[in-house]
Structures are given as structure tokens and as C-alpha cells.
CSV table of C-alpha atoms in Angstrom, one decimal:
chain,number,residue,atom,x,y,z
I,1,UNK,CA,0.0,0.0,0.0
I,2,UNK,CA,1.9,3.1,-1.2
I,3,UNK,CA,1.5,6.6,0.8
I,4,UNK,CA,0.1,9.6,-1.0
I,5,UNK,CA,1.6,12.7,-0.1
I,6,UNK,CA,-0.6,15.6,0.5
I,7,UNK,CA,-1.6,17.5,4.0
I,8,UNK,CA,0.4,19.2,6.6
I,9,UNK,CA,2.7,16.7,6.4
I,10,UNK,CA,2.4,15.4,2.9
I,11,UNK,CA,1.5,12.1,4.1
I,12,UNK,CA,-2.0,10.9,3.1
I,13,UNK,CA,-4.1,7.6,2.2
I,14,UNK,CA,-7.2,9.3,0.7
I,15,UNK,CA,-6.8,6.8,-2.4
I,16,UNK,CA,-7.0,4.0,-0.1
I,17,UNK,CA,-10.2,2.5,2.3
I,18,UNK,CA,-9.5,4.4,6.3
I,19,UNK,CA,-8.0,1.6,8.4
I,20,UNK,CA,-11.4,-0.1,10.1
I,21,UNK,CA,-11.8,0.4,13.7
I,22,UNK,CA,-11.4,-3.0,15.2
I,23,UNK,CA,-7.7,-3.2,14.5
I,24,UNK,CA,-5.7,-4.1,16.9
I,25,UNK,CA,-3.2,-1.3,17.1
I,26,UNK,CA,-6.0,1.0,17.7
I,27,UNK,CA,-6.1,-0.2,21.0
I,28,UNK,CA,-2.3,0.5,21.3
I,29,UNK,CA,-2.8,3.8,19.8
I,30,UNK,CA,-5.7,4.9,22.5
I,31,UNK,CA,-3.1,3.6,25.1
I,32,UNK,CA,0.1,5.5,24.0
I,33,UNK,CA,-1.9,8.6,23.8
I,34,UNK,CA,-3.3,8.4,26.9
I,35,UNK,CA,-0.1,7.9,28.6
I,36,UNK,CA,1.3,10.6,27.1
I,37,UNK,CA,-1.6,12.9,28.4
I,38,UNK,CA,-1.4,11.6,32.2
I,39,UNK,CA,2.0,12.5,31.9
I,40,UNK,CA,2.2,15.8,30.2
I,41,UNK,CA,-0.7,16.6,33.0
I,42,UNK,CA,1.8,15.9,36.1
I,43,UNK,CA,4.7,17.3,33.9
I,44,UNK,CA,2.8,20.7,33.7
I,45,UNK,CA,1.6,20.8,37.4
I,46,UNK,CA,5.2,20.2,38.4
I,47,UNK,CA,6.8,23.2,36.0
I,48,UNK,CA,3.8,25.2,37.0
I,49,UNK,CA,6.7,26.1,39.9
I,50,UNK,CA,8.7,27.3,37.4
I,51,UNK,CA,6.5,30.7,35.8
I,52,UNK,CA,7.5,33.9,36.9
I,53,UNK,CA,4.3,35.3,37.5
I,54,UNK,CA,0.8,34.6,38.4
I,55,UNK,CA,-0.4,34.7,34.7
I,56,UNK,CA,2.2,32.2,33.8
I,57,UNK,CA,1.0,29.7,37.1
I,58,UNK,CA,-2.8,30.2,35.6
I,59,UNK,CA,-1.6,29.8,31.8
I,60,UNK,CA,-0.1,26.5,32.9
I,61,UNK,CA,-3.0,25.4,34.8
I,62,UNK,CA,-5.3,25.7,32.1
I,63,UNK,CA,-3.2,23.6,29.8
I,64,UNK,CA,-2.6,21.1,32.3
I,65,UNK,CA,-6.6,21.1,32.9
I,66,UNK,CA,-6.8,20.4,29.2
I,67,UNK,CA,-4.2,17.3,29.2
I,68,UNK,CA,-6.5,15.4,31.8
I,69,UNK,CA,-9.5,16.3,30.6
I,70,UNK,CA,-8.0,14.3,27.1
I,71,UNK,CA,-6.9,11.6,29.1
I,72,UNK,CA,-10.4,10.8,30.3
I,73,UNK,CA,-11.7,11.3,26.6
I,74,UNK,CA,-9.0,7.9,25.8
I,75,UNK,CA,-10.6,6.2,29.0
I,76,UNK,CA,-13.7,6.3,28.1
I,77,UNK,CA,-13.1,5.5,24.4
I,78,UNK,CA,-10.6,2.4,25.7
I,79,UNK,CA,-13.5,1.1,27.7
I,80,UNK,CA,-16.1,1.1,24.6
I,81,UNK,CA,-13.3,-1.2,23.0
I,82,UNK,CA,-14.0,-3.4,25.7
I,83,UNK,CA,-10.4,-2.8,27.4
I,84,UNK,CA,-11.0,-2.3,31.5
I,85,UNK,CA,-7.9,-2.2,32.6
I,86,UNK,CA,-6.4,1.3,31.3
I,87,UNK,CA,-3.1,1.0,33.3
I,88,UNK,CA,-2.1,-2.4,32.3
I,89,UNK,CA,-3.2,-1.0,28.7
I,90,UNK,CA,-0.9,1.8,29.1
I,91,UNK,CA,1.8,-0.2,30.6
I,92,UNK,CA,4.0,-0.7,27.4
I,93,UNK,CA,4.5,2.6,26.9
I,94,UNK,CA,5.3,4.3,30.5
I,95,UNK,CA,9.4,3.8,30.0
I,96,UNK,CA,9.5,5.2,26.9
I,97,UNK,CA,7.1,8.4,27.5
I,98,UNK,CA,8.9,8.8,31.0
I,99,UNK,CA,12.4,8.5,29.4
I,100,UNK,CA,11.8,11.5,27.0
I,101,UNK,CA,10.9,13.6,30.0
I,102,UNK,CA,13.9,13.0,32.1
I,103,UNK,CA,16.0,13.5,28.9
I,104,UNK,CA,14.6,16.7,28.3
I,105,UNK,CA,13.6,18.1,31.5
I,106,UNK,CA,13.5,21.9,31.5
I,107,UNK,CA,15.6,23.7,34.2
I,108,UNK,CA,13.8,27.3,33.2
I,109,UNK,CA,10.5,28.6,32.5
I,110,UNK,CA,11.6,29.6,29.3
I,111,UNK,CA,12.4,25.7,28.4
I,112,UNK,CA,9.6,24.7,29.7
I,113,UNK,CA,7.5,26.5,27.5
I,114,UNK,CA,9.3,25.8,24.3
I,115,UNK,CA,8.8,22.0,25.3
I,116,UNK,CA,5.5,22.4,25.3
I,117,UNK,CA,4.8,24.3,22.5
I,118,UNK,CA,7.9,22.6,19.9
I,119,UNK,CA,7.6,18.9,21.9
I,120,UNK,CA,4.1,18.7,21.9
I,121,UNK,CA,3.5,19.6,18.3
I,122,UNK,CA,6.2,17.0,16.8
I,123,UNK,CA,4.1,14.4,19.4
I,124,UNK,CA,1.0,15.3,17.6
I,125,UNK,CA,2.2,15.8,13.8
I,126,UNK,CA,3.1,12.0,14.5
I,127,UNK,CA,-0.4,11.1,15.7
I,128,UNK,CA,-2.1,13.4,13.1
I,129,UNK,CA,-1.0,11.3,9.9
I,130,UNK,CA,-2.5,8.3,11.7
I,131,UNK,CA,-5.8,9.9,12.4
I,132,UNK,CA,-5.7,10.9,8.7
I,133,UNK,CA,-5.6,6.6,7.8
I,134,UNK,CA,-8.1,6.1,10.6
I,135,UNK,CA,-11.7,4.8,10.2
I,136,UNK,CA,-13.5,8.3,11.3
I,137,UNK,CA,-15.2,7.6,14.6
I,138,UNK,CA,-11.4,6.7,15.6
I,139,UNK,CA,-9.8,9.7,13.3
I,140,UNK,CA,-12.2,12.0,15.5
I,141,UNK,CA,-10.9,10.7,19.0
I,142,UNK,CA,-7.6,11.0,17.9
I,143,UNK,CA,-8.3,14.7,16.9
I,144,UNK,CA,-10.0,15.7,19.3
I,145,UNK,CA,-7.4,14.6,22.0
I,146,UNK,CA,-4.9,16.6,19.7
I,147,UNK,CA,-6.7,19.8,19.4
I,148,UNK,CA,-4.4,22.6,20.0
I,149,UNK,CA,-5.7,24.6,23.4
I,150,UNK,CA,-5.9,28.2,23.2
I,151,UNK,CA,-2.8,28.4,25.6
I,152,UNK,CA,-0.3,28.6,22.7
I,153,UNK,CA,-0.3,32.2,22.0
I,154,UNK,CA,0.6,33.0,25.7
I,155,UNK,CA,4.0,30.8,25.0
I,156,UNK,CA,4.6,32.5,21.7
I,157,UNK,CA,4.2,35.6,23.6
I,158,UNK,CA,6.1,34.8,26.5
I,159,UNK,CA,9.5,33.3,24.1
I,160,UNK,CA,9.6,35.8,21.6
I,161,UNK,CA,9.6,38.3,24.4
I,162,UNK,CA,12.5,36.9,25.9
I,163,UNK,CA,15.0,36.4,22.8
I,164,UNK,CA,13.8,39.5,21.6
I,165,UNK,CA,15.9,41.2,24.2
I,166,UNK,CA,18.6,38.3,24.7
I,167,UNK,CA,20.8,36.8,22.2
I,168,UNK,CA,22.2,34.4,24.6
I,169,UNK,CA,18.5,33.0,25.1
I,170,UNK,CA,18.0,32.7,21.9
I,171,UNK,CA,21.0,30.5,20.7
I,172,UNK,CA,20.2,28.5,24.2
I,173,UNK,CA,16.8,27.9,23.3
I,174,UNK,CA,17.3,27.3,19.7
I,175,UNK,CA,20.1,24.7,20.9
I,176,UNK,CA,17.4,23.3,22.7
I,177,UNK,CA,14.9,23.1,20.3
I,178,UNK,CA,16.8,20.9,18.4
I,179,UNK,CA,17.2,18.3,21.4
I,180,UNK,CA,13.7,18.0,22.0
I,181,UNK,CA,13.5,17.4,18.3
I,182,UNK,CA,16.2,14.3,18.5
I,183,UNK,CA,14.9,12.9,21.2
I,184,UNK,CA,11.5,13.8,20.2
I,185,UNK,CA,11.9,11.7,17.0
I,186,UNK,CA,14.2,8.7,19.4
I,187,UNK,CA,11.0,8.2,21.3
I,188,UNK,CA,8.7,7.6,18.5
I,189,UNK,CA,10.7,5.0,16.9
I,190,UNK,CA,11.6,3.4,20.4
I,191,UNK,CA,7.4,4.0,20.8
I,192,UNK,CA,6.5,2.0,17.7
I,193,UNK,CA,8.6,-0.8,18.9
I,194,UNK,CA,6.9,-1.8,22.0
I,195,UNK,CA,4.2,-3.7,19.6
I,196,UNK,CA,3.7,-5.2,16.8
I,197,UNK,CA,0.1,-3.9,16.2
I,198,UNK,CA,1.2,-0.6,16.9
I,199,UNK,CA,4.0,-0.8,14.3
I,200,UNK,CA,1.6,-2.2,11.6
I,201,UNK,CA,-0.7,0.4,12.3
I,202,UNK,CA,2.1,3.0,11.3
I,203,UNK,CA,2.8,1.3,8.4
I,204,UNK,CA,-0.9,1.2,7.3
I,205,UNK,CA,-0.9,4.5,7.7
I,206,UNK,CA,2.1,5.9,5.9
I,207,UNK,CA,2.4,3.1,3.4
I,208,UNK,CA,5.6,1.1,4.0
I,209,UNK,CA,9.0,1.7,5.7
I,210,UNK,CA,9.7,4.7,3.5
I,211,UNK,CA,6.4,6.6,4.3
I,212,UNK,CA,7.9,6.0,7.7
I,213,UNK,CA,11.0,7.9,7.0
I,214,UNK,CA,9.4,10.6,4.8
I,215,UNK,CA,6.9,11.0,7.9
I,216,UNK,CA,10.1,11.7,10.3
I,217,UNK,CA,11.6,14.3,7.4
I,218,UNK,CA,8.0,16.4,7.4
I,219,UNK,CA,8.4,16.5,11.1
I,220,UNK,CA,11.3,18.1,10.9
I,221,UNK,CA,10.2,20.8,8.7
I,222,UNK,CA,7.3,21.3,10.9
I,223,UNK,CA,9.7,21.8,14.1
I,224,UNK,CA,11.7,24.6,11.7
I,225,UNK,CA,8.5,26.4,10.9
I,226,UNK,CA,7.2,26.2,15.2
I,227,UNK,CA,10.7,27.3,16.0
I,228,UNK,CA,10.2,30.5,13.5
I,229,UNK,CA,6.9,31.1,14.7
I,230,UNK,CA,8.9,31.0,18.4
I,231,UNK,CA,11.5,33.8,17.1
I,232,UNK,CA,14.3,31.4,17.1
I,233,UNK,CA,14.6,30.3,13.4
């Protein structure tokens, strides 16, 4: 099954049938995804510490507000596949997800907002082309848990403030950006690994090994373009 190339990402399967919705690596997918969420929503009440002012603690709430309230959209949806144990679901995944955050955890405000604005989006560009092979009542879960909050503009705001003024910040944040991009990418691969379903799932979606690959380049030109947008392209 060849990939198409069209979208944000220029990856696509319009030509071919959405994958159905009793695959397998659906299941896997719901899982992954809502591992990730739980995590990002303990990951932002812990940097919450980190903001400056009360604005930046309230910004970082909300955000963290909107991971959980995801994660309980991928609970319910796992139990309507029949799957009653979410943890043990999610179980496969916790190393990997919890290794990314120890290898990028941000020692500043400043990081911590360009993780979530550069980190988070190469997350969901990855997720997004799957949702595009997906059967829709599964594409729409997917989507939906990947909707981009309204918080975004504050961190826009708040980094392009800050290397406005500062060169120094700049070339440290763009330095940064680039390592949550390497390890971004690191996890996915180590992320597909964990099982087999999940992998052919990826494949389905992208076409073989080489939509793969040409899925990883588009994400890279998506982190350049979120870095720009950030003031440190």
C-alpha cells in the first residue's frame, strides 16, 4: 500500500479504504496517547513552579486542565473497545514516554514553554497522519485529544519576548529546540517498537518503511516552521 503525499505533512491515504476500527493497534494507539496525556498533565503541574508570575501559574494550569480532561476522553473511548484495565493498557509505553521527559527536562521557564509548544506539536504531527488513515469515529478521537488549546499564544508571547531582548537565550533555546527534536523523533521509533500492532498500524498509515521515514523528514520541517513562529529560526 503506497502513501500519497498531500496535507500538513504530505503524508496521506485518501486513495486507499480508512483503516477499520477493530484493529488491533488501535487499542495501542488509545493507550500511548493516553499515557502521554497523564504524563504531560503531572509534567505541567510540576513546571507550573517554574512561571515567573501569576499569569504564567494560571496559563499553565489551564493547559494542564486540558491534558486530563484528554486523558479521560481515551478512558472512556478504551473502555467502549471493551479494554478495562487502562493501566495495564498503558503499561507498554510508561518507560519510553517517562524517558523523553527525564532526557529533556527543562531547568527554566523559558524551556519549559518551548517544550510544550515545539515537543508537543512534533508528538501530535506524528499522531495526526495516523488519524488521517483512521476509520472516522477513531480519526475523531484522535483529533480531538490533539486539538491545539488556546494556551499557545501565551507561549509564543512569552518566548519571543524573551529572545527578543537576549541573544544568549536565543541560541540557548534554539540549541534546545533541536534536542527535543532528536529525542522527540528517538522516542517515536523506540514507541512503535513496544508492539507489533502498533508498528503495523504506522505502516498502514504511511504506506511502508519509506512513508515512515518521509513522515520523520515532514516533522522536521514542521519543528523549523514552530521554531520561527517562536523567534528562534
Amino acid at each position: 500500500m503506497g502513501a500519497n503525499t498531500s496535507g500538513a505533512l504530505g503524508v496521506s491515504t485518501e486513495s486507499n479504504p480508512p483503516i477499520p476500527s477493530d484493529h488491533s493497534g488501535v487499542t495501542d494507539l488509545f493507550a500511548v496517547l493516553a499515557y502521554g496525556e497523564i504524563s504531560a498533565f503531572y509534567r505541567l503541574a510540576e513546571e507550573a513552579r517554574l512561571a515567573p508570575t501569576l499569569r504564567g501559574k494560571v496559563a499553565v494550569a489551564k493547559m494542564a486542565a486540558a491534558e486530563m480532561a484528554h486523558f479521560d476522553t481515551l478512558e472512556r473511548a478504551l473502555a467502549e473497545r471493551g479494554v478495562g484495565d487502562v493501566y495495564g493498557a498503558m503499561a507498554p509505553y510508561v518507560r519510553a514516554l517517562d524517558a523523553y521527559h527525564v532526557s529533556t527536562d527543562p531547568s527554566t521557564w523559558l524551556e519549559s514553554m518551548v517544550k510544550f509548544y515545539v515537543g508537543d506539536g512534533l508528538a501530535a504531527d506524528f499522531y495526526a497522519v495516523l488519524a488521517d488513515a483512521l476509520a472516522p469515529e477513531v480519526a475523531a478521537v484522535v483529533r480531538d485529544v490533539l486539538a491545539e488549546t488556546h494556551h499557545s499564544e501565551f507561549v509564543v508571547d512569552e518566548v519571543r519576548r524573551a529572545v527578543t531582548v537576549s541573544r544568549s537565550e536565543r541560541d540557548r533555546l534554539t540549541l534546545w529546540g533541536r534536542r527535543l527534536l532528536g529525542e522527540a523523533i528517538t522516542q517515536a521509533q523506540y514507541v512503535m517498537a513496544q508492539r507489533d500492532e502498533l508498528t503495523e498500524l504506522v505502516l498502514v498509515a504511511t504506506g511502508d518503511l519509506n512513508g515512515v521515514a518521509a513522515l520523520f523528514e515532514r516533522m522536521q520541517s514542521s519543528h523549523a516552521e514552530r521554531m520561527r513562529v517562536l523567534g528562534l529560526g
